[in-house]
Coordinates of C-alpha atoms in Angstrom, one line a residue:
X1 CA 0.1 0.0 0.0
X2 CA 1.3 3.5 -0.9
X3 CA 0.0 6.9 -0.6
X4 CA 0.9 10.6 0.2
X5 CA 0.6 13.9 -1.2
X6 CA 3.3 13.4 -3.8
X7 CA 1.8 10.2 -5.2
X8 CA -1.1 9.5 -7.6
X9 CA -2.9 6.4 -8.7
X10 CA -1.3 7.0 -12.1
X11 CA 2.3 7.2 -10.9
X12 CA 1.6 4.2 -8.7
X13 CA 0.3 1.9 -11.4
X14 CA 2.6 3.0 -14.2
X15 CA 5.8 3.8 -12.3
X16 CA 5.9 1.8 -9.1
X17 CA 3.9 -1.3 -9.7
X18 CA 6.4 -2.4 -12.6
X19 CA 9.1 -2.4 -10.2
X20 CA 7.5 -5.1 -8.0
X21 CA 6.6 -8.8 -8.5
X22 CA 3.4 -8.3 -6.3
X23 CA 0.5 -6.0 -6.4
X24 CA 0.9 -2.4 -5.4
X25 CA -2.2 -0.5 -4.3
X26 CA -2.7 3.3 -4.1
X27 CA -4.6 4.6 -1.1
X28 CA -5.8 8.2 -1.3
X29 CA -6.1 8.4 2.4
X30 CA -5.8 6.4 5.7
X31 CA -9.5 5.2 5.7
X32 CA -9.2 4.1 2.0
X33 CA -5.9 2.3 2.8
X34 CA -7.7 0.4 5.7
X35 CA -10.5 -0.5 3.4
X36 CA -8.0 -1.8 0.8
X37 CA -6.1 -3.8 3.6
X38 CA -9.3 -5.5 4.7
X39 CA -10.2 -6.3 1.1
X40 CA -6.7 -7.9 0.5
X41 CA -7.0 -10.0 3.5
X42 CA -10.4 -11.2 2.7
X43 CA -10.0 -14.1 0.3
X44 CA -13.4 -13.6 -1.3
X45 CA -12.7 -10.0 -2.2
X46 CA -9.0 -10.1 -3.0
X47 CA -9.3 -11.6 -6.4
X48 CA -11.7 -8.8 -7.4
X49 CA -9.3 -6.2 -6.0
X50 CA -6.6 -7.7 -8.2
X51 CA -8.7 -7.7 -11.3
X52 CA -9.7 -4.1 -10.7
X53 CA -6.1 -3.2 -10.3
X54 CA -5.3 -4.8 -13.7
X55 CA -8.1 -2.9 -15.4
X56 CA -7.1 0.4 -14.1
X57 CA -3.5 -0.3 -15.1
X58 CA -4.6 -1.0 -18.6
X59 CA -6.7 2.0 -18.9
X60 CA -4.0 4.3 -17.6
X61 CA -1.3 2.7 -20.0
X62 CA -3.7 3.3 -23.1
X63 CA -4.5 6.9 -22.0
X64 CA -0.8 7.6 -21.6
X65 CA 0.1 6.2 -25.0
X66 CA -2.6 8.3 -26.6
X67 CA -1.5 11.3 -24.7
X68 CA 2.1 10.7 -26.1
X69 CA 0.8 10.4 -29.8
X70 CA -1.0 13.8 -29.3
X71 CA 2.0 15.5 -27.7
X72 CA 4.4 17.8 -29.6
X73 CA 7.6 15.9 -29.7
X74 CA 9.7 18.7 -30.9
X75 CA 10.3 19.9 -27.4
X76 CA 10.0 23.5 -28.7
X77 CA 8.4 26.3 -26.9
X78 CA 5.0 27.8 -28.4
X79 CA 5.2 30.2 -31.2
X80 CA 3.9 33.0 -28.9
X81 CA 5.1 32.4 -25.4
X82 CA 2.6 33.1 -22.6
X83 CA 5.3 34.6 -20.3
X84 CA 8.0 37.2 -21.1
X85 CA 10.9 35.3 -22.5
X86 CA 13.2 38.2 -21.7
X87 CA 12.1 39.0 -18.2
X88 CA 14.8 40.6 -16.1
X89 CA 17.4 38.1 -14.8
X90 CA 17.8 38.1 -10.9
X91 CA 21.3 37.2 -10.0
X92 CA 21.9 35.7 -6.6
X93 CA 24.7 37.0 -4.4
X94 CA 26.5 33.6 -4.6
X95 CA 26.2 30.0 -5.9
X96 CA 27.6 28.6 -2.7
X97 CA 25.8 25.7 -0.8
X98 CA 24.2 26.8 2.3
X99 CA 23.6 24.3 5.2
X100 CA 21.4 25.0 8.3
X101 CA 21.4 22.7 11.3
X102 CA 19.5 22.7 14.4
X103 CA 17.6 25.7 13.0
X104 CA 15.6 27.3 15.9
X105 CA 12.0 26.2 16.0
X106 CA 11.0 29.6 17.1
X107 CA 12.1 31.1 13.8
X108 CA 9.9 28.5 12.0
X109 CA 6.9 28.7 14.1
X110 CA 5.4 31.9 12.6
X111 CA 5.3 30.0 9.1
X112 CA 3.1 27.2 10.5
X113 CA -0.1 26.8 8.6
X114 CA -2.6 26.2 11.4
X115 CA -5.4 25.6 9.1
X116 CA -3.6 22.6 7.5
X117 CA -2.1 21.5 10.9
X118 CA -5.4 21.5 12.9
X119 CA -7.9 21.3 9.9
X120 CA -6.5 18.8 7.5
X121 CA -4.3 16.8 10.0
X122 CA -6.1 16.9 13.2
X123 CA -9.7 16.9 12.0
X124 CA -10.8 20.4 13.2
X125 CA -13.8 21.3 10.9
X126 CA -14.3 24.8 9.6
X127 CA -12.0 28.0 9.8
X128 CA -9.4 27.2 12.4
X129 CA -8.7 31.0 13.0
X130 CA -12.3 31.7 13.6
X131 CA -12.7 28.7 15.9
X132 CA -9.7 29.7 18.0
X133 CA -10.8 33.3 18.2
X134 CA -14.3 32.1 19.5
X135 CA -12.7 29.9 22.1
X136 CA -14.0 26.7 20.6
X137 CA -13.1 24.0 23.0
X138 CA -11.7 21.3 20.6
X139 CA -9.8 24.0 18.7
X140 CA -8.2 25.4 21.9
X141 CA -7.4 21.8 23.1
X142 CA -5.7 20.9 19.9
X143 CA -3.7 24.2 19.8
X144 CA -2.6 23.6 23.4
X145 CA -1.4 20.2 22.5
X146 CA 0.6 21.5 19.6
X147 CA 2.0 24.4 21.6
X148 CA 3.2 21.8 24.1
X149 CA 4.8 19.8 21.4
X150 CA 6.4 22.9 20.1
X151 CA 7.8 23.7 23.5
X152 CA 9.2 20.1 23.8
X153 CA 10.7 20.7 20.3
X154 CA 12.5 23.8 21.5
X155 CA 13.7 22.6 24.9
X156 CA 14.2 18.8 24.4
X157 CA 15.0 18.7 20.6
X158 CA 12.3 16.2 19.5
X159 CA 12.3 18.2 16.3
X160 CA 15.7 19.1 14.8
X161 CA 15.0 21.2 11.7
X162 CA 17.8 21.3 9.1
X163 CA 18.0 22.7 5.6
X164 CA 20.4 23.0 2.6
X165 CA 19.8 25.4 -0.3
X166 CA 21.9 26.6 -3.2
X167 CA 21.5 28.8 -6.4
X168 CA 22.6 27.4 -9.7
X169 CA 23.1 29.1 -13.2
X170 CA 20.7 27.6 -15.7
X171 CA 19.1 27.9 -19.1
X172 CA 16.2 26.5 -21.0
X173 CA 16.4 24.3 -24.0
X174 CA 12.8 23.9 -25.3
X175 CA 11.2 21.8 -22.5
X176 CA 14.5 21.2 -20.7
X177 CA 16.1 22.9 -17.8
X178 CA 19.8 22.8 -18.0
X179 CA 21.6 23.2 -14.7
X180 CA 25.1 24.6 -15.3
X181 CA 28.3 24.3 -13.5
X182 CA 28.8 27.6 -11.4
X183 CA 32.5 27.5 -12.4
X184 CA 31.9 26.8 -16.0
X185 CA 28.7 27.9 -17.8
X186 CA 29.7 25.6 -20.7
X187 CA 29.2 22.6 -18.6
X188 CA 25.8 21.0 -17.9
X189 CA 25.6 19.4 -14.6
X190 CA 21.9 18.0 -14.7
X191 CA 19.1 18.2 -17.2
X192 CA 15.4 18.2 -16.1
X193 CA 12.9 17.5 -18.8
X194 CA 9.5 18.9 -18.0
X195 CA 6.0 18.2 -19.6
X196 CA 4.4 21.0 -21.4
X197 CA 0.6 21.8 -21.3
X198 CA -1.1 20.6 -24.4
X199 CA -3.7 23.5 -24.2
X200 CA -3.5 27.1 -24.0
X201 CA -1.5 28.7 -22.3
X202 CA 0.9 25.7 -23.1
X203 CA 3.2 26.5 -20.1
X204 CA 6.3 24.5 -19.1
X205 CA 8.5 25.2 -16.2
X206 CA 11.4 25.7 -18.6
X207 CA 9.5 28.8 -19.8
X208 CA 10.5 30.5 -16.5
X209 CA 14.3 30.6 -17.2
X210 CA 16.0 32.3 -20.2
X211 CA 16.4 30.2 -23.4
X212 CA 20.0 29.2 -24.0
X213 CA 19.9 30.7 -27.6
X214 CA 19.6 34.1 -26.0
X215 CA 23.1 33.7 -24.7
X216 CA 22.1 34.9 -21.2
X217 CA 22.6 32.8 -18.2
X218 CA 19.7 32.6 -15.8
X219 CA 19.4 31.2 -12.3
X220 CA 17.3 28.8 -10.4
X221 CA 17.3 27.9 -6.6
X222 CA 17.0 24.4 -5.0
X223 CA 16.3 23.7 -1.4
X224 CA 15.7 20.8 0.9
X225 CA 14.5 20.7 4.5
X226 CA 13.6 18.3 7.3
X227 CA 12.1 18.4 10.6
X228 CA 14.7 15.9 11.7
X229 CA 15.1 12.1 12.4
X230 CA 13.5 10.2 15.1
X231 CA 9.9 11.6 14.8
X232 CA 8.3 8.3 13.5
X233 CA 10.0 6.2 16.4
X234 CA 8.9 8.7 19.1
X235 CA 5.3 8.8 17.7
X236 CA 5.2 5.0 17.6
X237 CA 6.4 4.7 21.1
X238 CA 3.7 7.1 22.2
X239 CA 1.1 5.0 20.2
X240 CA 2.3 1.8 21.8
X241 CA 1.7 3.4 25.3
X242 CA -1.9 4.3 24.0
X243 CA -1.3 8.0 23.7
X244 CA -2.8 8.0 20.1
X245 CA -3.7 11.8 19.9
X246 CA -0.3 12.9 21.1
X247 CA 1.4 10.4 18.7
X248 CA -0.8 11.6 15.6
X249 CA -0.3 15.3 16.6
X250 CA 3.5 14.9 16.7
X251 CA 3.6 13.2 13.2
X252 CA 1.3 16.0 11.8
X253 CA 3.3 18.7 13.4
X254 CA 6.5 17.4 11.9
X255 CA 4.9 17.3 8.5
X256 CA 3.7 20.9 8.7
X257 CA 7.0 21.9 10.4
X258 CA 9.0 20.7 7.2
X259 CA 6.4 22.6 5.0
X260 CA 6.7 25.8 7.2
X261 CA 10.6 25.6 7.1
X262 CA 10.5 25.3 3.2
X263 CA 8.3 28.4 3.3
X264 CA 10.8 30.2 5.6
X265 CA 13.8 29.2 3.5
X266 CA 12.0 30.2 0.4
X267 CA 11.3 33.6 1.9
X268 CA 15.0 34.0 2.8
X269 CA 16.0 33.1 -0.8
X270 CA 13.6 35.7 -2.2
X271 CA 15.2 38.3 0.2
X272 CA 18.8 37.7 -0.8
X273 CA 17.9 37.0 -4.5
X274 CA 16.9 40.6 -4.9
X275 CA 13.1 40.6 -4.9
X276 CA 12.1 40.6 -1.2
X277 CA 8.4 40.5 -0.2
X278 CA 6.4 43.7 0.3
X279 CA 6.3 44.7 4.0
X280 CA 2.5 44.4 3.7
X281 CA 2.5 40.7 2.7
X282 CA 0.9 38.6 5.4
X283 CA 1.6 35.1 6.2
X284 CA -1.6 34.0 4.7
X285 CA -0.5 35.7 1.5
X286 CA 2.5 33.6 1.5
X287 CA 0.5 30.5 2.1
X288 CA -1.3 31.2 -1.2
X289 CA 1.9 32.3 -3.0
X290 CA 1.2 36.0 -3.3
X291 CA 5.0 36.7 -3.8
X292 CA 7.2 36.7 -6.8
X293 CA 8.3 33.4 -8.2
X294 CA 7.2 29.8 -7.4
X295 CA 8.5 26.8 -5.3
X296 CA 7.7 23.4 -7.1
X297 CA 8.3 19.9 -5.7
X298 CA 8.7 16.7 -7.8
X299 CA 5.5 14.7 -8.0
X300 CA 3.2 17.6 -8.2
X301 CA 1.4 18.9 -11.4
X302 CA 4.1 20.8 -13.3
X303 CA 6.9 18.4 -12.5
X304 CA 5.3 15.0 -12.0
X305 CA 8.4 12.9 -12.4
X306 CA 9.2 11.8 -8.7
X307 CA 12.5 10.2 -10.2
X308 CA 14.0 13.7 -10.9
X309 CA 14.6 13.8 -7.0
X310 CA 17.7 11.9 -7.8
X311 CA 19.0 14.7 -9.8
X312 CA 18.3 17.3 -7.2
X313 CA 20.0 15.1 -4.6
X314 CA 23.1 14.7 -6.8
X315 CA 23.3 18.6 -7.0
X316 CA 22.3 19.6 -3.5
X317 CA 23.4 16.5 -1.3
X318 CA 20.6 16.6 1.3
X319 CA 22.2 13.6 2.8
X320 CA 24.3 15.9 4.8
X321 CA 21.2 17.2 6.6
X322 CA 20.1 13.6 7.3
X323 CA 17.7 13.3 4.2
X324 CA 17.9 10.3 2.0
X325 CA 15.9 8.9 -1.0
X326 CA 14.2 5.4 -0.9
X327 CA 14.1 3.0 -4.0
X328 CA 10.8 4.8 -4.8
X329 CA 12.3 8.3 -4.7
X330 CA 10.6 9.2 -1.6
X331 CA 12.3 11.2 1.0
X332 CA 13.3 9.8 4.4
X333 CA 12.5 11.1 7.0
X334 CA 9.1 11.6 5.8
X335 CA 8.7 15.0 7.3
X336 CA 11.1 16.6 4.5
X337 CA 10.6 18.7 1.6
X338 CA 12.5 19.5 -1.5
X339 CA 11.9 22.0 -4.3
X340 CA 13.1 24.0 -7.3
X341 CA 12.7 27.7 -6.9
X342 CA 12.0 30.1 -10.0
X343 CA 12.4 33.8 -9.9
X344 CA 10.6 34.8 -13.1
X345 CA 8.1 37.6 -12.3
X346 CA 5.3 35.8 -14.2
X347 CA 6.1 32.4 -12.8
X348 CA 2.8 30.7 -11.6
X349 CA 1.5 27.2 -10.6
X350 CA -0.3 25.2 -13.2
X351 CA -1.4 21.7 -14.0
X352 CA -0.1 19.9 -16.9
X353 CA -2.6 17.1 -17.1
X354 CA -5.6 19.1 -18.0
X355 CA -3.9 22.3 -19.5
X356 CA -5.4 24.5 -16.7
X357 CA -3.7 26.8 -14.3
X358 CA -3.6 25.3 -10.9

């Protein structure tokens, strides 16, 4: 059974399943995973689950083949680009690798998305801010629990945030993003091949850097952050003692702490890259990306190939902050985030699958 925000049923059946001899089932959430586990353990239902798995795989393979037939194989950009191909190039102050270890939890705490933490992960319904302001009993109870965990994170080190980030020279070649050697712009270190929308506005992530034919070197950023090792083991020990809520809250906090740290590091990168946020920009504005540039992670709509994690790891070496890749290109510890960062003033999030803007 596999799941998680960076996985889809399509990726599971077309990329993960072929690597294993046995069945691989995708669960969209914990309850779906429990239902699938029960079906697989039931001899009467197991065979039908396997048949359905094969039917879904065949349909996805056929759809993928048809999409490839329709796709433009030239790899070129649209005749009329939907973003400015000659936007100002923001040059970072250096291309050195920056490593942050034991980063203060208090510096990350303002970037925590409480709606996601208490709402999505801990099951609080409705608007979290309003519930807390109104003194809702459950909301206050959950917030106090998280506050207690944050205090332990600061005093006892149950969370050990760490990060690494770096700027790289880069140019585009059609749909490809070429990462150049900071010491030799003629040398390509890695190549990311991104999909392009097959509908207007025909966006591709490579559009957000200068084309190599222009003779101008652009830049992209990369980052990797983690909430630290040992969270899973501690959460499991609490669960074994029957402290289920505390265990679940710790796991949820670690995940959101990693997201918050990624937001913090991205904020820092914008500042030093030369396009700092407006003083009026609120944290809520940051959560919905009302700043210049974008931060994209592999496995998501604009860069769906999770295998590209390996290239980022070769460039950034997150192993030095305790983050490693599994055989399925997932990060370990789970509460970790990696991303590419673009500076283009018109960069925006979009979905390659249906051609729409995400």
